[in-house]
Amino acid sequence: MTDKRVLLIIGGGISAYKSLLLIRLLAKRNIKTQAILTKAGREFVTELSVGSLTGEKVFTDLFSLSDEAEMGHIELSRSADLVVVVPATADLMAKAANGLANDLASTTLLATDKRVMYVPAMNVRMWEHPAVKRNVQTLRNDGALFVDPEEGEMACGEFGFGRMAEPETIADKIETALKDVTTLDGLKGGGLAGKHVLITAGPTREPIDPVRYLSNCSSGKQGYAIAKACAALGAKVSLVSGPVCLDAPTGIETINIESAREMLDACESNLPCDVFISVAAVADWRPTKMVTTKIKKNGDAIAPLALEENPDILKTICVHKKRPALVVGFAAETNDVIAHAQAKLVKKSCDWIVANDVSGDVMGGDNNTMIVISKNDVDTWPTLTKTQCAQRLAEKIAHHFLEN
Ligand code: C5P
């Protein structure tokens, strides 16, 4: 790999010394580095040692006129292929998670359009503090990568998780992340530019009477994340959403519906499109008849509640005369995940099925483990945040169009 550049943000922690070794290891792998040294970082390593190893100017102060004249913080934040915060202190992560920008490091993290990797290092109690956990989860949800701390003895004498990963491990992770960036280079300018992506998300509600309905516990998080990830790659996105507690994503046409039949109507009226991604947890049945006045507990009891099957939106779009070039279904399974999903791929006639095991807390949770199944392939991904899953899926779709 040549010509890859990493911007290191060196925070203030005893493990800052390991960043010096990291610079050398990266150089051996032909990865160039430039560094920002925070005020606290300068208490642990010097500008001279960092600059001697990177062979580049070290940036330190947001308000330095000469720094801004040479390379402004906006330009600096975009100059590399990857930004790595090493060590990532609790303070730096708290600032980044909350969008604070009061020095060069935090401003750069807010201004960058590149992936950011955090390499945390701190005392075990700090690492386990709910505030730190919250900030780490927020950053993960925003798509950041992490090289998690290891268990061991710390400089403060305590033992546990919090010790920064070793430079070799960090260098390996950086190399892998840069390979992803390299693949993404083919997607520059938006790998889905010019494509119209139609996505369903969330649950549907099937009315029983004016105040009651049948539904499920889908949060819509995964569908919304996929909509945002496709839009970030330049697609025109139409999101058909059931009732969820999420804000409508900016720049994405969101059509709010309640029932499965309304969802189907909204999908059909958004054809033609290039990609249909059916993430919604559509209610399988609806009450045969909606009672127009509130059913009373006494007297007009409705047992048994007569149900009929809802239209299968995914199947309908798959056999539609305006069938999109790529149709992606989802299969939430609790057992024999791959076998059930493969059967669903055939039954629904879609191109890909994303299988996920929902026996844990996937529904409503922030993480997902996806297996993307096509006729000839089973692509198993590690457990990632829903944001990361969405980005990976959007990238896979973009590659599909590049190759076909
Ligand atoms: O049949 P099952 O509900 O397991 O299939 C899941 C897939 O089918 C999901 O992609 C879901 O969005 C879609 N689906 C649909 N209409 C239905 C039921 C499921 O589009 N009525």
Coordinates of C-alpha atoms and ligand atoms in Angstrom, one line a residue:
M1 CA 0.0 0.0 0.0
T2 CA 1.5 3.4 -1.0
D3 CA 0.5 7.0 -0.6
K4 CA -1.8 6.5 2.3
R5 CA -1.7 9.2 5.0
V6 CA -2.9 9.1 8.6
L7 CA -3.4 12.1 10.8
L8 CA -2.6 11.2 14.4
I9 CA -4.1 13.2 17.2
I10 CA -1.9 12.6 20.2
G11 CA -3.8 13.1 23.5
G12 CA -2.5 13.6 27.0
G13 CA -1.9 10.2 28.6
I14 CA 1.1 8.3 29.8
S15 CA 0.7 5.9 26.8
A16 CA 1.4 8.8 24.4
Y17 CA 4.9 7.4 24.2
K18 CA 3.5 4.4 22.3
S19 CA 2.4 6.8 19.6
L20 CA 6.1 7.4 18.8
L21 CA 6.7 3.7 18.1
L22 CA 3.4 3.6 16.1
I23 CA 4.7 6.4 13.8
R24 CA 7.8 4.2 13.1
L25 CA 5.8 1.1 12.5
L26 CA 3.5 2.9 10.1
A27 CA 6.5 4.3 8.2
K28 CA 7.8 0.8 7.8
R29 CA 4.4 -0.1 6.2
N30 CA 4.7 3.0 3.8
I31 CA 2.0 4.9 5.7
K32 CA 2.8 8.5 6.1
T33 CA 1.8 10.3 9.3
Q34 CA 1.2 13.9 10.3
A35 CA 0.4 14.8 13.9
I36 CA -1.6 17.1 16.1
L37 CA -0.2 17.2 19.6
T38 CA -2.8 18.4 22.2
K39 CA -1.8 20.7 25.0
A40 CA -2.0 17.8 27.4
G41 CA -0.1 15.5 24.9
R42 CA 2.8 17.9 25.0
E43 CA 3.3 17.1 28.7
F44 CA 4.1 13.5 27.7
V45 CA 5.9 13.7 24.4
T46 CA 7.6 16.6 22.7
E47 CA 6.9 18.3 19.5
L48 CA 10.5 17.7 18.5
S49 CA 10.3 13.9 18.9
V50 CA 7.0 13.6 17.1
G51 CA 8.2 15.9 14.3
S52 CA 11.5 14.0 13.9
L53 CA 9.7 10.7 13.4
T54 CA 6.9 12.0 11.1
G55 CA 9.3 14.2 9.2
E56 CA 6.4 16.7 9.0
K57 CA 5.4 19.8 10.9
V58 CA 3.6 19.1 14.1
F59 CA 0.4 21.1 14.7
T60 CA -0.4 22.2 18.2
D61 CA -2.5 25.3 18.5
L62 CA -5.8 26.3 17.0
F63 CA -5.1 30.0 17.3
S64 CA -1.6 30.0 15.9
L65 CA -1.6 32.4 12.9
S66 CA 1.4 30.7 11.3
D67 CA -0.2 27.3 11.6
E68 CA -3.5 28.5 10.1
A69 CA -1.6 30.3 7.3
E70 CA 0.3 27.2 6.4
M71 CA -2.6 24.8 6.6
G72 CA -5.9 25.7 8.2
H73 CA -7.6 23.3 10.5
I74 CA -10.3 22.4 7.9
E75 CA -7.6 21.5 5.4
L76 CA -5.7 19.6 8.0
S77 CA -8.8 17.6 8.9
R78 CA -9.2 16.5 5.3
S79 CA -5.5 16.0 4.3
A80 CA -5.3 12.3 5.5
D81 CA -7.1 9.1 4.6
L82 CA -7.8 8.3 8.2
V83 CA -7.7 10.2 11.5
V84 CA -6.4 8.2 14.5
V85 CA -6.7 9.5 18.1
V86 CA -3.9 7.9 20.0
P87 CA -4.2 7.8 23.0
A88 CA -7.9 8.7 23.0
T89 CA -8.4 10.2 26.4
A90 CA -11.8 10.3 28.2
D91 CA -11.7 14.1 27.7
L92 CA -11.0 14.0 23.9
M93 CA -13.8 11.4 23.4
A94 CA -16.2 13.4 25.5
K95 CA -15.6 16.5 23.4
A96 CA -15.9 14.5 20.1
A97 CA -19.1 12.7 21.2
N98 CA -20.7 16.0 22.2
G99 CA -19.4 18.1 19.2
L100 CA -17.3 20.5 21.3
A101 CA -14.6 22.4 19.4
N102 CA -12.3 24.5 21.6
D103 CA -8.9 23.5 20.4
L104 CA -7.2 22.2 17.3
A105 CA -7.8 18.5 18.1
S106 CA -11.5 18.8 18.8
T107 CA -12.1 21.2 15.9
T108 CA -10.3 18.9 13.5
L109 CA -12.5 15.9 14.7
L110 CA -15.6 18.0 14.1
A111 CA -14.4 19.2 10.7
T112 CA -13.1 16.0 9.2
D113 CA -14.9 14.1 6.5
K114 CA -12.7 11.1 7.0
R115 CA -13.2 8.0 9.2
V116 CA -11.9 8.4 12.7
M117 CA -10.3 5.6 14.8
Y118 CA -10.1 6.0 18.6
V119 CA -7.4 4.1 20.6
P120 CA -8.5 4.7 24.2
A121 CA -6.2 4.6 27.1
M122 CA -7.2 5.4 30.7
N123 CA -7.6 4.1 34.2
V124 CA -9.9 1.0 34.5
R125 CA -12.5 2.9 36.6
M126 CA -12.6 5.7 34.1
W127 CA -13.0 3.2 31.2
E128 CA -15.9 1.6 33.0
H129 CA -17.6 4.9 34.0
P130 CA -21.1 5.2 32.5
A131 CA -20.2 8.6 31.1
V132 CA -17.3 7.2 29.2
K133 CA -19.3 4.2 28.0
R134 CA -22.0 6.6 26.8
N135 CA -19.5 8.7 24.8
V136 CA -17.9 5.6 23.3
Q137 CA -21.3 4.3 22.2
T138 CA -22.2 7.7 20.7
L139 CA -18.9 7.7 18.7
R140 CA -19.5 4.1 17.6
N141 CA -23.0 5.0 16.5
D142 CA -21.5 7.9 14.5
G143 CA -19.4 5.4 12.6
A144 CA -16.1 5.7 14.4
L145 CA -13.7 2.8 14.6
F146 CA -12.1 1.6 17.9
V147 CA -9.1 -0.3 18.9
D148 CA -10.3 -1.3 22.3
P149 CA -8.0 -1.1 25.4
E150 CA -6.5 -4.3 26.7
E151 CA -6.5 -5.9 30.1
G152 CA -3.3 -5.6 32.1
E153 CA -1.4 -3.6 34.7
M154 CA -1.6 0.1 34.2
A155 CA 0.9 2.9 34.8
C156 CA -1.2 3.9 37.8
G157 CA -0.6 0.5 39.4
E158 CA -4.2 -0.7 39.0
F159 CA -5.1 -3.8 37.0
G160 CA -8.0 -4.2 34.4
F161 CA -9.2 -2.9 31.0
G162 CA -7.9 0.5 30.1
R163 CA -4.3 -0.2 29.0
M164 CA -3.8 1.1 25.4
A165 CA -3.4 -1.6 22.7
E166 CA 0.2 -2.3 21.6
P167 CA 1.6 -0.3 18.7
E168 CA 1.7 -3.5 16.5
T169 CA -2.0 -4.1 17.1
I170 CA -2.8 -0.5 16.3
A171 CA -0.7 -0.5 13.1
D172 CA -2.6 -3.7 12.0
K173 CA -6.0 -2.1 12.6
I174 CA -4.9 1.1 10.8
E175 CA -3.7 -0.9 7.8
T176 CA -7.0 -2.8 7.6
A177 CA -9.0 0.4 7.9
L178 CA -6.9 2.0 5.1
K179 CA -7.6 -1.0 2.9
D180 CA -11.3 -0.2 3.4
V181 CA -10.6 3.4 2.5
T182 CA -8.7 2.2 -0.6
T183 CA -11.8 0.2 -1.7
L184 CA -13.9 3.3 -1.0
D185 CA -11.7 5.4 -3.3
G186 CA -13.6 3.8 -6.2
L187 CA -16.8 5.3 -4.6
K188 CA -15.4 8.8 -4.4
G189 CA -18.0 11.4 -5.5
G190 CA -20.7 9.0 -4.2
G191 CA -20.8 5.4 -5.2
L192 CA -24.6 5.6 -5.4
A193 CA -24.8 9.0 -7.2
G194 CA -27.6 8.9 -9.7
K195 CA -29.3 6.0 -8.0
H196 CA -32.7 6.1 -6.5
V197 CA -33.0 3.9 -3.3
L198 CA -36.3 3.1 -1.8
I199 CA -36.2 1.8 1.8
T200 CA -38.9 0.7 4.2
A201 CA -38.3 0.9 7.9
G202 CA -39.9 0.5 11.3
P203 CA -43.1 -1.5 12.2
T204 CA -46.5 -1.2 10.8
R205 CA -49.7 -0.6 12.8
E206 CA -52.8 -2.6 12.0
P207 CA -55.9 -0.9 13.6
I208 CA -58.3 -2.9 15.7
D209 CA -60.4 0.1 16.6
P210 CA -59.7 3.9 16.7
V211 CA -57.4 3.6 19.7
R212 CA -55.9 0.0 19.5
Y213 CA -53.7 -1.7 17.0
L214 CA -51.5 -4.8 16.3
S215 CA -47.8 -4.0 15.9
N216 CA -44.3 -5.1 16.8
C217 CA -41.3 -3.7 18.6
S218 CA -39.2 -2.7 15.6
S219 CA -37.4 0.7 16.4
G220 CA -36.6 1.6 12.8
K221 CA -33.0 2.3 13.8
Q222 CA -31.5 0.0 11.2
G223 CA -33.6 1.2 8.3
Y224 CA -33.0 4.8 9.1
A225 CA -29.2 4.2 9.3
I226 CA -29.3 2.5 5.9
A227 CA -31.2 5.4 4.5
K228 CA -28.6 7.8 5.8
A229 CA -25.7 5.7 4.6
C230 CA -27.1 5.4 1.1
A231 CA -27.7 9.2 1.0
A232 CA -24.1 9.7 2.2
L233 CA -23.0 7.8 -0.9
G234 CA -24.9 10.2 -3.1
A235 CA -28.2 8.3 -3.6
K236 CA -31.6 9.9 -3.9
V237 CA -33.3 8.1 -1.0
S238 CA -37.1 7.6 -0.4
L239 CA -37.8 6.3 3.1
V240 CA -41.2 4.8 3.8
S241 CA -41.5 4.7 7.5
G242 CA -43.8 3.1 10.0
P243 CA -44.4 4.9 13.3
V244 CA -41.0 5.3 15.1
C245 CA -39.5 7.6 17.7
L246 CA -36.7 8.8 15.4
D247 CA -36.2 12.2 13.7
A248 CA -36.8 12.3 10.0
P249 CA -33.3 12.2 8.5
T250 CA -32.3 15.6 6.9
G251 CA -32.2 15.6 3.1
I252 CA -34.1 12.3 2.7
E253 CA -37.7 12.2 1.5
T254 CA -39.6 10.5 4.3
I255 CA -43.1 9.2 3.8
N256 CA -44.8 8.3 7.0
I257 CA -47.4 5.6 6.9
E258 CA -49.1 3.4 9.5
S259 CA -50.5 0.2 8.0
A260 CA -48.9 -2.4 5.7
R261 CA -51.4 -1.5 3.0
E262 CA -50.3 2.1 3.2
M263 CA -46.7 1.1 3.1
L264 CA -47.3 -0.9 0.0
D265 CA -49.1 2.0 -1.7
A266 CA -46.3 4.4 -0.8
C267 CA -43.7 1.9 -2.2
E268 CA -45.5 1.3 -5.4
S269 CA -46.0 5.0 -6.0
N270 CA -42.2 5.5 -5.6
L271 CA -41.4 3.1 -8.4
P272 CA -39.3 3.1 -10.5
C273 CA -36.2 3.0 -8.4
D274 CA -32.8 1.3 -8.7
V275 CA -32.7 -0.4 -5.3
F276 CA -35.4 -1.5 -3.0
I277 CA -34.4 -2.3 0.6
S278 CA -37.1 -3.9 2.7
V279 CA -36.0 -3.4 6.3
A280 CA -39.5 -2.8 7.8
A281 CA -41.0 -5.3 10.2
V282 CA -44.3 -5.4 8.4
A283 CA -47.1 -6.9 10.5
D284 CA -48.0 -10.3 9.0
W285 CA -51.7 -10.0 9.8
R286 CA -54.3 -7.3 10.3
P287 CA -57.7 -7.5 11.9
T288 CA -60.2 -8.5 9.2
K289 CA -62.3 -5.5 10.1
M290 CA -61.6 -2.2 11.9
V291 CA -64.3 -1.3 14.3
T292 CA -65.0 2.4 13.8
T293 CA -65.9 3.2 17.4
K294 CA -63.9 2.2 20.5
I295 CA -64.7 -1.3 21.5
K296 CA -66.1 -1.5 25.1
K297 CA -64.8 -4.0 27.6
N298 CA -68.4 -5.1 28.4
G299 CA -70.8 -6.5 26.0
D300 CA -69.3 -6.1 22.5
A301 CA -66.1 -8.2 23.2
I302 CA -64.3 -9.2 20.0
A303 CA -63.0 -12.6 20.9
P304 CA -61.8 -14.2 18.8
L305 CA -60.1 -11.3 16.9
A306 CA -60.4 -12.3 13.3
L307 CA -57.2 -11.7 11.3
E308 CA -56.3 -11.8 7.7
E309 CA -52.8 -11.8 6.0
N310 CA -51.2 -8.5 5.0
P311 CA -49.8 -8.1 1.5
D312 CA -46.2 -9.2 1.2
I313 CA -44.6 -5.9 0.1
L314 CA -41.2 -7.4 -0.6
K315 CA -42.6 -10.2 -2.8
T316 CA -44.9 -7.7 -4.6
I317 CA -42.0 -5.4 -5.5
C318 CA -39.9 -8.4 -6.6
V319 CA -42.5 -9.5 -9.2
H320 CA -43.6 -6.0 -10.1
K321 CA -43.4 -4.9 -13.7
K322 CA -41.2 -2.0 -12.5
R323 CA -39.0 -4.3 -10.5
P324 CA -35.8 -2.5 -9.3
A325 CA -32.4 -3.8 -10.5
L326 CA -31.5 -4.8 -7.0
V327 CA -34.0 -5.9 -4.3
V328 CA -32.7 -6.5 -0.8
G329 CA -34.9 -8.2 1.9
F330 CA -34.3 -8.7 5.6
A331 CA -34.8 -11.9 7.5
A332 CA -35.0 -11.7 11.3
E333 CA -34.5 -15.2 12.6
T334 CA -34.0 -16.8 16.0
N335 CA -32.7 -20.2 14.9
D336 CA -31.1 -21.8 11.8
V337 CA -30.6 -18.3 10.6
I338 CA -28.8 -19.0 7.3
A339 CA -31.0 -21.9 6.2
H340 CA -34.2 -19.9 6.9
A341 CA -32.8 -16.8 5.1
Q342 CA -31.8 -18.9 2.1
A343 CA -35.3 -20.3 1.8
K344 CA -36.7 -16.8 2.1
L345 CA -34.4 -15.5 -0.7
V346 CA -36.0 -18.1 -3.0
K347 CA -39.5 -17.7 -1.8
K348 CA -39.5 -13.9 -2.1
S349 CA -37.5 -13.8 -5.4
C350 CA -35.2 -11.1 -4.1
D351 CA -31.5 -10.7 -5.0
W352 CA -30.0 -10.4 -1.5
I353 CA -31.4 -11.3 2.0
V354 CA -29.8 -9.8 5.0
A355 CA -30.2 -12.3 7.8
N356 CA -29.9 -11.3 11.4
D357 CA -30.2 -13.3 14.5
V358 CA -32.8 -11.5 16.7
S359 CA -32.7 -13.9 19.6
G360 CA -30.6 -11.2 21.5
D361 CA -31.5 -7.5 21.9
V362 CA -31.2 -6.6 18.2
M363 CA -34.7 -5.2 18.0
G364 CA -34.4 -1.8 19.5
G365 CA -30.7 -2.2 20.3
D366 CA -27.7 -0.4 18.8
N367 CA -25.8 -3.3 17.4
N368 CA -26.4 -5.9 14.7
T369 CA -24.8 -9.0 13.3
M370 CA -25.6 -9.3 9.6
I371 CA -25.2 -12.1 7.1
V372 CA -25.7 -10.9 3.5
I373 CA -26.9 -13.9 1.5
S374 CA -27.2 -14.0 -2.3
K375 CA -27.8 -16.9 -4.7
N376 CA -24.1 -17.8 -4.7
D377 CA -22.7 -16.2 -1.6
V378 CA -22.9 -16.0 2.2
D379 CA -21.1 -12.9 3.5
T380 CA -20.9 -13.0 7.3
W381 CA -20.1 -9.8 9.1
P382 CA -18.9 -9.3 12.7
T383 CA -21.1 -7.6 15.3
L384 CA -21.1 -3.9 14.5
T385 CA -23.2 -0.9 15.4
K386 CA -26.3 -0.4 13.2
T387 CA -24.6 2.7 11.7
Q388 CA -21.5 0.6 10.8
C389 CA -23.7 -2.2 9.4
A390 CA -25.6 0.4 7.3
Q391 CA -22.4 1.9 5.9
R392 CA -21.1 -1.5 5.0
L393 CA -24.3 -2.4 3.3
A394 CA -24.4 0.9 1.4
E395 CA -20.8 0.3 0.3
K396 CA -21.6 -3.3 -0.8
I397 CA -24.5 -2.0 -2.9
A398 CA -22.3 0.7 -4.5
H399 CA -19.7 -2.0 -5.4
H400 CA -22.5 -4.2 -6.9
F401 CA -23.3 -1.3 -9.3
L402 CA -19.7 -0.7 -10.0
E403 CA -19.2 -4.3 -11.0
N404 CA -22.4 -4.9 -12.8
Ligands
C5P1 O1 -41.7 -13.2 5.7 P1 -40.9 -12.4 6.6 O2 -41.6 -11.4 7.4 O3 -40.0 -13.2 7.5 O4 -39.9 -11.6 5.6 C1 -39.1 -10.6 6.0 C2 -38.8 -9.7 4.8 O5 -40.0 -9.4 4.1 C3 -38.4 -8.3 5.3 O6 -37.6 -7.8 4.3 C4 -39.7 -7.5 5.4 O7 -39.5 -6.1 5.2 C5 -40.5 -8.1 4.2 N1 -41.9 -8.2 4.4 C6 -42.8 -7.4 3.6 N2 -44.1 -7.5 3.7 C7 -44.7 -8.4 4.6 C8 -43.8 -9.2 5.5 C9 -42.5 -9.0 5.3 O8 -42.3 -6.7 2.8 N3 -46.0 -8.5 4.7

